[in-house]
Coordinates of C-alpha atoms in Angstrom, one line a residue:
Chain M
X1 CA 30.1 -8.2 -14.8
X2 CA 31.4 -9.2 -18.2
X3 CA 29.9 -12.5 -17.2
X4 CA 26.7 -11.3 -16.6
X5 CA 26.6 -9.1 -20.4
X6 CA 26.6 -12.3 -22.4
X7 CA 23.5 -13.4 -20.7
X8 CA 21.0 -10.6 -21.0
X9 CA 20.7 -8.8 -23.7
X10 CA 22.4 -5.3 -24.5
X11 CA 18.6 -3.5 -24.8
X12 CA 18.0 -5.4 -21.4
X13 CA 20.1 -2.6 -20.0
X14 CA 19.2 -0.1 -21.9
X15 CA 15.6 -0.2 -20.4
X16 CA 17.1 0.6 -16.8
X17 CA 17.9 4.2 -18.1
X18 CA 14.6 6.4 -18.1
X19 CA 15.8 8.7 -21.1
X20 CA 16.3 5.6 -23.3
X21 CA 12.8 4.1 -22.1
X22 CA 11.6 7.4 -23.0
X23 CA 12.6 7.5 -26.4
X24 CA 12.1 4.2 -27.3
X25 CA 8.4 4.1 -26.4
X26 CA 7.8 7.4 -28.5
X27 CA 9.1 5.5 -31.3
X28 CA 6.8 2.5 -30.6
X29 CA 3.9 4.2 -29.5
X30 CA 2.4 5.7 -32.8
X31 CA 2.9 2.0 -34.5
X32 CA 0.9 0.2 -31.5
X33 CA -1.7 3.0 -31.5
X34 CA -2.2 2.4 -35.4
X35 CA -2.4 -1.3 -34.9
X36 CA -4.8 -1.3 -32.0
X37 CA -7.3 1.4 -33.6
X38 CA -7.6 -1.0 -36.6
X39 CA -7.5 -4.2 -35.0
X40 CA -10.5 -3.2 -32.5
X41 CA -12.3 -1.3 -35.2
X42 CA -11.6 -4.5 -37.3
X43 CA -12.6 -7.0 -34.5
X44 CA -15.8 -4.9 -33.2
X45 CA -17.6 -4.8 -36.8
X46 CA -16.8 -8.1 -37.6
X47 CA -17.8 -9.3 -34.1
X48 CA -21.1 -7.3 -33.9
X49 CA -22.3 -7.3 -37.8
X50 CA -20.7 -10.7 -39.6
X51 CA -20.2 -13.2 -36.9
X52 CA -23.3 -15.8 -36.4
X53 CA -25.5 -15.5 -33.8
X54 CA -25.2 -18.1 -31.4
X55 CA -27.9 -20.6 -31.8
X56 CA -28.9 -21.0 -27.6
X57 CA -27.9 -17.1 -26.3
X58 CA -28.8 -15.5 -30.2
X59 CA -27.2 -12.0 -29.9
X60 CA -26.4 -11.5 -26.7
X61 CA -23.5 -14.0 -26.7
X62 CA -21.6 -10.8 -28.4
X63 CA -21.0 -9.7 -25.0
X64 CA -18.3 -12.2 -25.0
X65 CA -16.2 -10.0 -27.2
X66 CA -15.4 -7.4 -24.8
X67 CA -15.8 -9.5 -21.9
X68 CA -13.2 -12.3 -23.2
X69 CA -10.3 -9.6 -23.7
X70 CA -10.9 -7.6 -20.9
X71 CA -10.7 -11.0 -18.5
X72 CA -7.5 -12.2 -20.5
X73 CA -6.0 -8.6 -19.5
X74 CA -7.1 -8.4 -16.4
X75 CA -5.2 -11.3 -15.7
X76 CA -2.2 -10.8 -17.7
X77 CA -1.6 -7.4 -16.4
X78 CA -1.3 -8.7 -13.3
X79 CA 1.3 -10.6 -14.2
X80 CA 2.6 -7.7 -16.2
X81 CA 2.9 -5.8 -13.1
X82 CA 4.4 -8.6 -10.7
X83 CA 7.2 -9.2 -13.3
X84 CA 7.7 -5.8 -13.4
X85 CA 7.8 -5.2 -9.6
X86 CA 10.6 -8.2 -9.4
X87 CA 12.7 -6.5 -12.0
X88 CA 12.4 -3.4 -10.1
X89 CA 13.2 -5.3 -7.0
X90 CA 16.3 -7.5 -8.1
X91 CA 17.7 -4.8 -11.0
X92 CA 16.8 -1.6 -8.6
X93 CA 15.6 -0.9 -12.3
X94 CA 13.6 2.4 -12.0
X95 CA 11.5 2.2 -15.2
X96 CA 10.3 -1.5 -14.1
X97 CA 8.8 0.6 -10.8
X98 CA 7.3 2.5 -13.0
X99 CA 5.9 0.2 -15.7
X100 CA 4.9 -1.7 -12.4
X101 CA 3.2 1.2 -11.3
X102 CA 1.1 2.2 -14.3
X103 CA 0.0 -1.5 -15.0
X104 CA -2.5 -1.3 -11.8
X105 CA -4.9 1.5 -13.2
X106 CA -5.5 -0.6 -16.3
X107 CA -5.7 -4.0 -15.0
X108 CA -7.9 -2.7 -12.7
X109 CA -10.1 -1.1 -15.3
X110 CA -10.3 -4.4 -17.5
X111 CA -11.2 -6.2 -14.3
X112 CA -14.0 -4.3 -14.1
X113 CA -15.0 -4.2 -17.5
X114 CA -14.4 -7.9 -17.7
X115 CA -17.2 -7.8 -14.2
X116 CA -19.2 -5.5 -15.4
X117 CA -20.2 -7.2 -19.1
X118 CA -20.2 -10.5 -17.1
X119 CA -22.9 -9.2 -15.2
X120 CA -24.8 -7.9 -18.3
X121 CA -24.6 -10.8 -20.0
X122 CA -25.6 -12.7 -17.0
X123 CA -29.2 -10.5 -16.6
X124 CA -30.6 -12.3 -19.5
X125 CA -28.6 -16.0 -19.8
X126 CA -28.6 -16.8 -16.1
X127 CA -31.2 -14.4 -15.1
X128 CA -29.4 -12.5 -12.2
X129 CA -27.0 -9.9 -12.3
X130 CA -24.3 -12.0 -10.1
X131 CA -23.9 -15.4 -9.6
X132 CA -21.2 -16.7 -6.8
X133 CA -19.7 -18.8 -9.0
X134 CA -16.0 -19.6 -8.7
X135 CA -14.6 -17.7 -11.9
X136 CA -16.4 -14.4 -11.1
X137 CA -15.6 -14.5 -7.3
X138 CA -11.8 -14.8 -8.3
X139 CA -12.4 -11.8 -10.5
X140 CA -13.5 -9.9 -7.8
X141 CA -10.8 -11.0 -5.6
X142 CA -8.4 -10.0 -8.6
X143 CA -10.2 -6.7 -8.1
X144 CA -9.6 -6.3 -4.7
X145 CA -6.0 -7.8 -5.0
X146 CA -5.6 -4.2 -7.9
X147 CA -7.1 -2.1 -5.6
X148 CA -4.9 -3.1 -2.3
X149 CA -1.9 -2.7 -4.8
X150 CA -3.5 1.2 -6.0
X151 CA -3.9 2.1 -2.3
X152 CA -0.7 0.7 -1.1
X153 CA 1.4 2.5 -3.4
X154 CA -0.8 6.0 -2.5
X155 CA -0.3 5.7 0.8
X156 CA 3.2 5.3 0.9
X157 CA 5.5 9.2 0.0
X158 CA 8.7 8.1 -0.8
X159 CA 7.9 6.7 -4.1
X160 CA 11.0 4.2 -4.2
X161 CA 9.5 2.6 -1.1
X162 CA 6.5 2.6 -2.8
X163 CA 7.3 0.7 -5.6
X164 CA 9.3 -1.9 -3.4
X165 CA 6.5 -2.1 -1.1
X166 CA 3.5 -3.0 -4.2
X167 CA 6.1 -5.0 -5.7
X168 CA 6.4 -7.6 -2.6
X169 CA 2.3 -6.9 -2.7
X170 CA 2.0 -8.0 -6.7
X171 CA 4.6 -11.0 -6.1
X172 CA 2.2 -12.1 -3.0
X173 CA -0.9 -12.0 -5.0
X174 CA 0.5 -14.1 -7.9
X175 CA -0.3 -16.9 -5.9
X176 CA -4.1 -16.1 -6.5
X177 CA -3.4 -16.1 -10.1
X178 CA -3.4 -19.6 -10.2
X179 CA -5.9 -20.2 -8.6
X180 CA -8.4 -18.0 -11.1
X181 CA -7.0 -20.3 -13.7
X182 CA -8.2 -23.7 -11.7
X183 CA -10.7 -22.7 -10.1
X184 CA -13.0 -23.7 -12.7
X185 CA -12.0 -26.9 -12.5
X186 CA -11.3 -26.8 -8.8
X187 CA -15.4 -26.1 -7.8
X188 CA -17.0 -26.7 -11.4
X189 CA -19.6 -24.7 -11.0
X190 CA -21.8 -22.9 -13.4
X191 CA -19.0 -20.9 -15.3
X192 CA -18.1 -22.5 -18.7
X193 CA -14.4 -23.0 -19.3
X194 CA -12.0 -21.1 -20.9
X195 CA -12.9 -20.5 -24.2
X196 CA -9.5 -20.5 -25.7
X197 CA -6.3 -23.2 -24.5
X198 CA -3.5 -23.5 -25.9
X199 CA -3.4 -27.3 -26.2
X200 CA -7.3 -27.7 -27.9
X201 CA -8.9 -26.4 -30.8
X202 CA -11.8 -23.8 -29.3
X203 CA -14.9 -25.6 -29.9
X204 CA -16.6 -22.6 -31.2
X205 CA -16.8 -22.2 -35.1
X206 CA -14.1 -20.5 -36.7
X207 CA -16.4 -17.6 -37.8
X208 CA -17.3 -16.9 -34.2
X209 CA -13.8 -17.1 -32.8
X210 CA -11.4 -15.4 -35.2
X211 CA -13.0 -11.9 -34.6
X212 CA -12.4 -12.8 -30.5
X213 CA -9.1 -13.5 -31.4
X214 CA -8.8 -10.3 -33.6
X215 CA -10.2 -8.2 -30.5
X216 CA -8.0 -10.0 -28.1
X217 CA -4.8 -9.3 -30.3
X218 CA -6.4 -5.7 -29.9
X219 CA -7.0 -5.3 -26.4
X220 CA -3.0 -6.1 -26.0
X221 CA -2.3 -3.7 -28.1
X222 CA -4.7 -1.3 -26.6
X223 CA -3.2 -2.2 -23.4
X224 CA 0.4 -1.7 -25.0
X225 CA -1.0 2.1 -25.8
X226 CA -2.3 3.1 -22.5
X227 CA 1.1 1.4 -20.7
X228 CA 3.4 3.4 -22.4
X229 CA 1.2 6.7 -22.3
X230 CA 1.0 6.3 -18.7
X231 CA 4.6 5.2 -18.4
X232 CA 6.1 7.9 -20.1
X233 CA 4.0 10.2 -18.1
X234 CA 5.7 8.5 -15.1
X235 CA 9.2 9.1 -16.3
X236 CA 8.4 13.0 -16.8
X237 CA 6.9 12.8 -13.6
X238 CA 10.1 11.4 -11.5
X239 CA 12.9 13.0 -13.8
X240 CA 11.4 16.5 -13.4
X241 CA 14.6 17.3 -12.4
X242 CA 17.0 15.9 -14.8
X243 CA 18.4 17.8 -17.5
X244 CA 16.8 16.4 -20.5
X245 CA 13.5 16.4 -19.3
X246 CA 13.8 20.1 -19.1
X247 CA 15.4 20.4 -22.3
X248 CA 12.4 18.6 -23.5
X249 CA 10.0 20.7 -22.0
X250 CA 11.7 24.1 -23.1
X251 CA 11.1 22.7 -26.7
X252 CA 7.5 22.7 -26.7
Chain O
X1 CA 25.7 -17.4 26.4
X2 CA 24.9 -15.9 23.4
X3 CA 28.9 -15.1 23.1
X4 CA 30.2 -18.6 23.5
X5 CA 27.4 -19.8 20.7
X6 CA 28.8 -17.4 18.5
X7 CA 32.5 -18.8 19.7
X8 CA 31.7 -22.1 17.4
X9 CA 29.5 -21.6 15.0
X10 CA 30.1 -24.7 13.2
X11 CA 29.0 -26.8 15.6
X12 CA 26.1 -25.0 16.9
X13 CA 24.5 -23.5 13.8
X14 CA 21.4 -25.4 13.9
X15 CA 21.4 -25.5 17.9
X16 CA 21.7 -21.4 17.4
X17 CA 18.7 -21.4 14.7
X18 CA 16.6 -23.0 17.2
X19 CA 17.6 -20.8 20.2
X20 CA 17.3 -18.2 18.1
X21 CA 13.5 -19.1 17.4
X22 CA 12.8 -20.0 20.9
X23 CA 14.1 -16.8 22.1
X24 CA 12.0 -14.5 19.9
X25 CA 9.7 -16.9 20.5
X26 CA 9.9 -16.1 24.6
X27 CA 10.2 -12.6 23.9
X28 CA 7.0 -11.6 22.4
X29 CA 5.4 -14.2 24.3
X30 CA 6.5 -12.7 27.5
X31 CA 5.5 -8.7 26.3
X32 CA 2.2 -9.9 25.2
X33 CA 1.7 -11.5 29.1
X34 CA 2.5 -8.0 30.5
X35 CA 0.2 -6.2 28.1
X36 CA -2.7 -8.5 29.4
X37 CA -5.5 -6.2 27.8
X38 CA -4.2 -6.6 24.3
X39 CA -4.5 -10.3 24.7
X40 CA -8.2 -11.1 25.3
X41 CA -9.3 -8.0 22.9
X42 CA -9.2 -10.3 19.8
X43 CA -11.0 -12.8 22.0
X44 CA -14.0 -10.2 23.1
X45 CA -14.0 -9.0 19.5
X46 CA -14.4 -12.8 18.4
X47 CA -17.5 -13.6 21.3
X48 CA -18.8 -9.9 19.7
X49 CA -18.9 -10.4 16.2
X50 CA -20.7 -14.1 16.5
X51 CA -23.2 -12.5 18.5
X52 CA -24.2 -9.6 16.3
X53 CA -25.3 -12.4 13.8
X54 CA -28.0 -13.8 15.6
X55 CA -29.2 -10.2 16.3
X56 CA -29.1 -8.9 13.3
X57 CA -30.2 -11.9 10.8
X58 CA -32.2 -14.4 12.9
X59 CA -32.2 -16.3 15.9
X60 CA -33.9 -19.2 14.7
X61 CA -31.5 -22.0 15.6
X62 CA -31.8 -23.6 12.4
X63 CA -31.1 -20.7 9.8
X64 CA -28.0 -20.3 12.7
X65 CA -26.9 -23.8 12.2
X66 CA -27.0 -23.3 8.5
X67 CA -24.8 -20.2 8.9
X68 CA -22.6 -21.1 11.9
X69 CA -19.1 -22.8 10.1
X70 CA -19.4 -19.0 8.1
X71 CA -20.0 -17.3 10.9
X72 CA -17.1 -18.7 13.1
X73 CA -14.9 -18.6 10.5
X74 CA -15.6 -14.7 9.6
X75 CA -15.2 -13.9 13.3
X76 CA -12.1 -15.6 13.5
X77 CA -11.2 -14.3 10.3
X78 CA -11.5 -10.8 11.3
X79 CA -10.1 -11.1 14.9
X80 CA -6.7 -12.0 13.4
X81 CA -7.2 -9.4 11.1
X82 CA -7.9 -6.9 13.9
X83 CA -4.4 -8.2 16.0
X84 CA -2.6 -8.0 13.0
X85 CA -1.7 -4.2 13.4
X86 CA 0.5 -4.8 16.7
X87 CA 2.9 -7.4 15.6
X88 CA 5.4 -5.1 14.8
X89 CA 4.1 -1.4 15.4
X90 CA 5.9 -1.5 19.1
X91 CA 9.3 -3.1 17.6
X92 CA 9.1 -0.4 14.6
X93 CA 8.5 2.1 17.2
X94 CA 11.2 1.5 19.8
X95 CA 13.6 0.5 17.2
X96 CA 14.0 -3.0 18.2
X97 CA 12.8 -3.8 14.5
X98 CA 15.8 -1.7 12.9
X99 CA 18.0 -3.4 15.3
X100 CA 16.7 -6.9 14.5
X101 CA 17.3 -6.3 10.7
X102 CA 20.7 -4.9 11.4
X103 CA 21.8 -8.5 13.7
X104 CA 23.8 -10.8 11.6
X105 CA 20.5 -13.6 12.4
X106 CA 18.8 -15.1 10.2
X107 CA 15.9 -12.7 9.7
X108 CA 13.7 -16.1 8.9
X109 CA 13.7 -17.6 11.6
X110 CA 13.6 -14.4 13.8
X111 CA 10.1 -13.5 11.7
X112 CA 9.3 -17.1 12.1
X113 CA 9.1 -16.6 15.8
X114 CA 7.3 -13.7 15.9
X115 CA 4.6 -14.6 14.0
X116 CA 4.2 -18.3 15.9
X117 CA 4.0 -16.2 18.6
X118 CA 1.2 -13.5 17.4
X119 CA -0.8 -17.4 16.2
X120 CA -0.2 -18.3 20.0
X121 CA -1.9 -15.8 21.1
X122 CA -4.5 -15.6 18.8
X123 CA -5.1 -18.2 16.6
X124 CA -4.7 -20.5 19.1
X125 CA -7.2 -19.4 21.6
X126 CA -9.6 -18.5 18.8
X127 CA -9.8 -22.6 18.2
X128 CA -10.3 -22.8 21.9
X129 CA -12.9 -20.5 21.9
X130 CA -14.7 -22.0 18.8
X131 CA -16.4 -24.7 20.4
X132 CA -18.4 -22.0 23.0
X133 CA -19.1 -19.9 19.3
X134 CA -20.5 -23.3 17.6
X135 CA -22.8 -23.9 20.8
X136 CA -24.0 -20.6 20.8
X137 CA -25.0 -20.6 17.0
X138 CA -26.2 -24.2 17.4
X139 CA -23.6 -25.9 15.0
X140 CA -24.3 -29.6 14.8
X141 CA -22.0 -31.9 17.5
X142 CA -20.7 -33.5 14.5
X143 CA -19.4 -29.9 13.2
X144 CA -17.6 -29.4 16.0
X145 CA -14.2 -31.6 15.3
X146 CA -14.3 -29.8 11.9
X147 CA -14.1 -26.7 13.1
X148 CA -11.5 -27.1 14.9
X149 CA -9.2 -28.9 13.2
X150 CA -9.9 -26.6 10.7
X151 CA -9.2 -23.6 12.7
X152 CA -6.3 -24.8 13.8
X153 CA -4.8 -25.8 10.6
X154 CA -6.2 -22.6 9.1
X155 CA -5.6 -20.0 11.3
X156 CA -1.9 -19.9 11.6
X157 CA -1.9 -19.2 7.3
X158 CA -3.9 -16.3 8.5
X159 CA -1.2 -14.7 11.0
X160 CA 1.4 -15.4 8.1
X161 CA -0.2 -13.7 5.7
X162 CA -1.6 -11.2 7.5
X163 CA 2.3 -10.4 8.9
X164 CA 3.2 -9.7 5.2
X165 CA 0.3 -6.6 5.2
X166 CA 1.4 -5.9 8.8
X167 CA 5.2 -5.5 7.4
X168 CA 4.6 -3.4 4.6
X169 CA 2.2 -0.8 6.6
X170 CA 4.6 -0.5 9.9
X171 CA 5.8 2.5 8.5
X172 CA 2.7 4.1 7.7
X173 CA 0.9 6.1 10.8
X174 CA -2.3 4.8 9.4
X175 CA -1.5 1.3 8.7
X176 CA -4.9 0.1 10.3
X177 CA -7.7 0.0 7.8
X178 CA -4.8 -0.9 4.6
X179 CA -3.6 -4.0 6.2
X180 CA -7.0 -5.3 5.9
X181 CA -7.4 -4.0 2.3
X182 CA -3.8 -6.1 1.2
X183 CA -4.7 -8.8 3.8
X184 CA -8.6 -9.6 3.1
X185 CA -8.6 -10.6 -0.5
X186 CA -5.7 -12.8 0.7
X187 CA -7.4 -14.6 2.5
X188 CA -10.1 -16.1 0.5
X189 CA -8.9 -19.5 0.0
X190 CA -8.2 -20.4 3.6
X191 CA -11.7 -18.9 4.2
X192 CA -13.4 -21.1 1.4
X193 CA -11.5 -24.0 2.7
X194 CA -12.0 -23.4 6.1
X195 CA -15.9 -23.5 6.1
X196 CA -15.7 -26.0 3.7
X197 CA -14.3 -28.3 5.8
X198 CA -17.1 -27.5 8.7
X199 CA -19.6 -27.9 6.8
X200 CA -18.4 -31.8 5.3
X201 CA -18.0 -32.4 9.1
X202 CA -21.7 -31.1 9.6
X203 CA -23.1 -33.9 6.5
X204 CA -20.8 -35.9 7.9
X205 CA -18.5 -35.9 4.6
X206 CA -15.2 -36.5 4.8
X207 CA -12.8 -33.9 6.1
X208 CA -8.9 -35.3 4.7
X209 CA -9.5 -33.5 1.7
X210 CA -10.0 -30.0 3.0
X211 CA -7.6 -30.6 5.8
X212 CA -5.2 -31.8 3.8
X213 CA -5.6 -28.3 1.4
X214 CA -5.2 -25.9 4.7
X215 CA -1.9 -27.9 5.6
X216 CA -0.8 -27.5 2.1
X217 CA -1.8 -23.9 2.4
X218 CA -0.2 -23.5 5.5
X219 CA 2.8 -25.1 4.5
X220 CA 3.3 -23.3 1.7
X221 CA 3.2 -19.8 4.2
X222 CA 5.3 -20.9 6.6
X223 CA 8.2 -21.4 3.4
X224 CA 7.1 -18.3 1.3
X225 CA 5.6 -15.7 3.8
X226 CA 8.7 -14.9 6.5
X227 CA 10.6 -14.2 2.8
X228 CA 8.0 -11.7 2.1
X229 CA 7.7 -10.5 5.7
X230 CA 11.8 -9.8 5.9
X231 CA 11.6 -8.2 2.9
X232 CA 8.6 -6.2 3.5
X233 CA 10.3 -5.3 6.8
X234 CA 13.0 -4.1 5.1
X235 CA 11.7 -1.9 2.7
X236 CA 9.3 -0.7 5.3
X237 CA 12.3 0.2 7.5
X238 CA 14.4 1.5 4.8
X239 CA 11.5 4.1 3.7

């Protein structure tokens, strides 16, 4: 056990207690609330007022600046919510289970945000509403993939079985992860590549892709915001009966 | 037997893994042959679906040869899906299950066998059946090898996967219409593989490519999916 201390951190074990979790995310909450209302307010007017116009798709490549986040979430959640659901599977770690939990709702929300301005943006550059082309198909499947996880974990009572049960679910689907992230490359179809890697410089100007990266930076934060409302919401929820979250209650 | 294995389990571990596989193999093998009913439904269901295509869309032969490899592959797709259900509702429900994950076995190799054994029965005779399917829709002769080899590489990833949503639903009284919510999206890739590889058999493309992917895919389920399944199982049980 004193082994095992010098490896993770103390905070690491901190997070397994729900009062701690609790607190802590109140105390981060207002700062990631301030930051994402600025940065998206920031991001959205610079986006939709001062960045160029793009000189094939004019305005309607500003799409691109909800749709790019909400993808990039979409998919991050997911694994979000499988890392979570191992934690809560190896530790036993309750608030894991529930950050696990709360991450399907939104991921499935960006996913089809991220569908839904795809298709509007489509209408006019492709002219159809939906194309079968690889990228959007493993969207949809990342969709699906959400909503099996949602439906799971409502159809189960016991909610500790529940959270095992969409954590093996979330660790399954990972393996389609992957596959969203090659399957560009994979059929090559009529999708354009990721806009941002890691490795390349983004071949957009940088007038048109600092505000995407300004929204992006939002969305996480955004997405931060709506984790831990939801999450502490959770803990409330499933420490009803514990002593300080009657204390808590009798205060207000 | 099984006492005298146990004697020296040195020697016999790997002897014990394989009996041990053989025997669940045998056993649900054996149930399935006395529930005779429950082993041509898939089969009916499979013959059903392919039919309702050419009554529903056209039955010009070739718009059917177009949509055949599809077809087959959706039929097949969704008898396995159908079958899934009863892999281990009657071992949950007798309490052979609890007692399975209680035995000091290897729960691998024990979920292993019983989902070799649901493919047996299923997958198996779905890739016989093909051929009638592709004559019936008018594939091309050349299709036919395709979809088979296809079917057969591709159809045991389905009862793998498939097991995982049949483990985590055994609890649930209504496990029927989930499992097909967790399985379906799941099985996309062997789906787009699948068809894929009928219809370079049809142009006369080559097939090592696309066989080669289900094997990999396959592979990959029979290392990963009986660690999901047991764990699945066990939650499921647990809950």
């Amino acid at each position: 056990m004193a082994e095992k201390k010098k490896w993770m951190p103390r905070w690491f074990y901190q997070l397994a207690s729900p009062r701690w979790s609790y607190e802590i995310m109140g105390k981060l909450l207002p700062w990631f609330a301030v930051a994402a209302a600025s940065l998206l307010a920031v991001g959205a007017v610079w986006a939709l007022l001062f960045a160029p116009a793009d000189y094939q798709q004019g305005n309607s490549f500003r799409i691109i600046y909800i749709h790019v986040p909400s993808a990039i979430l979409a998919q991050s959640c997911y694994m979000l919510m499988a890392v979570a659901g191992a934690i809560g599977l190896i530790w036993k770690m309750k608030v894991a289970d529930m950050v696990a939990k709360s991450c399907a709702p939104v991921g499935a929300t960006m996913a089809i945000l991220a569908l839904a301005t795809g298709a509007i943006w489509g209408k006019p550059t492709w002219g159809s509403w939906w194309v079968w082309d690889a990228r959007l198909t493993s969207m949809l499947i990342l969709l699906f993939l959400y909503l099996g996880v949602i439906a799971l974990n409502s159809a189960m009572e016991s909610e500790a079985t529940a959270a095992q049960a969409t954590a093996v679910l979330a660790l399954v689907g990972l393996v389609n992860i992957p596959i969203i992230k090659y399957s560009v490359d994979w059929w090559n179809t009529l999708h354009q590549p990721a806009t941002f890697t890691l490795t390349e410089r983004p071949a957009m100007p940088a007038e048109m892709w600092m505000p995407l990266l300004v929204m992006v930076i939002g969305f996480y934060c955004f997405f931060a915001v709506s984790l831990m409302m939801r999450t502490r919401n959770e803990i409330l929820h499933r420490e009803r009966r514990a002593s300080w979250v009657r204390e808590l209650i009798e205060k207000q | 037997m099984n006492d005298m294995q146990t004697k020296e389990p040195v020697l016999n571990r790997d002897q014990t893994m394989v009996g041990l596989f053989l025997a669940v193999l045998k056993r649900d093998l054996l149930l399935s042959y006395r529930r005779r009913s429950d082993l041509v439904n898939p089969l009916i269901f499979f013959l059903m679906v392919a039919t309702l295509f050419p009554l529903g869309v056209s039955p010009e032969p070739e718009f059917l040869a177009q949509v055949a490899p599809g077809v087959v592959w959706v039929a097949a797709l969704l008898a396995t899906l159908l079958s899934m259900d009863a892999v281990f509702r009657s071992d949950f429900e007798d309490g052979t299950l609890e007692q399975t994950l209680l035995s000091p076995q290897p729960l691998f190799v024990v979920v292993l066998g019983k989902v070799i054994a649901h493919w047996m029965l299923t997958g198996l005779p779905l890739t016989l059946l093909a051929p009638l399917l592709g004559v019936m829709l008018f594939l091309p002769e050349g299709g036919m090898t395709g979809l088979m080899l296809s079917l057969l590489l591709g159809t045991p990833t389905l009862s793998l996967v498939g097991a995982i949503g049949a483990a985590l639903t055994v609890g649930l009284r209504k496990g029927g219409v989930l499992i097909s919510l967790l399985v379906l999206p799941l099985y996309i890739p062997v789906l787009i593989f699948g068809t894929g590889a009928v219809q370079a058999a049809v142009t006369g493309l080559p097939l090592a490519g696309y066989l080669a992917l289900l094997g990999a895919m396959l592979a990959l389920g029979i290392v990963m999916a009986p660690l999901a399944i047991g764990a699945a199982l066990r939650i499921s049980v647990s809950g």
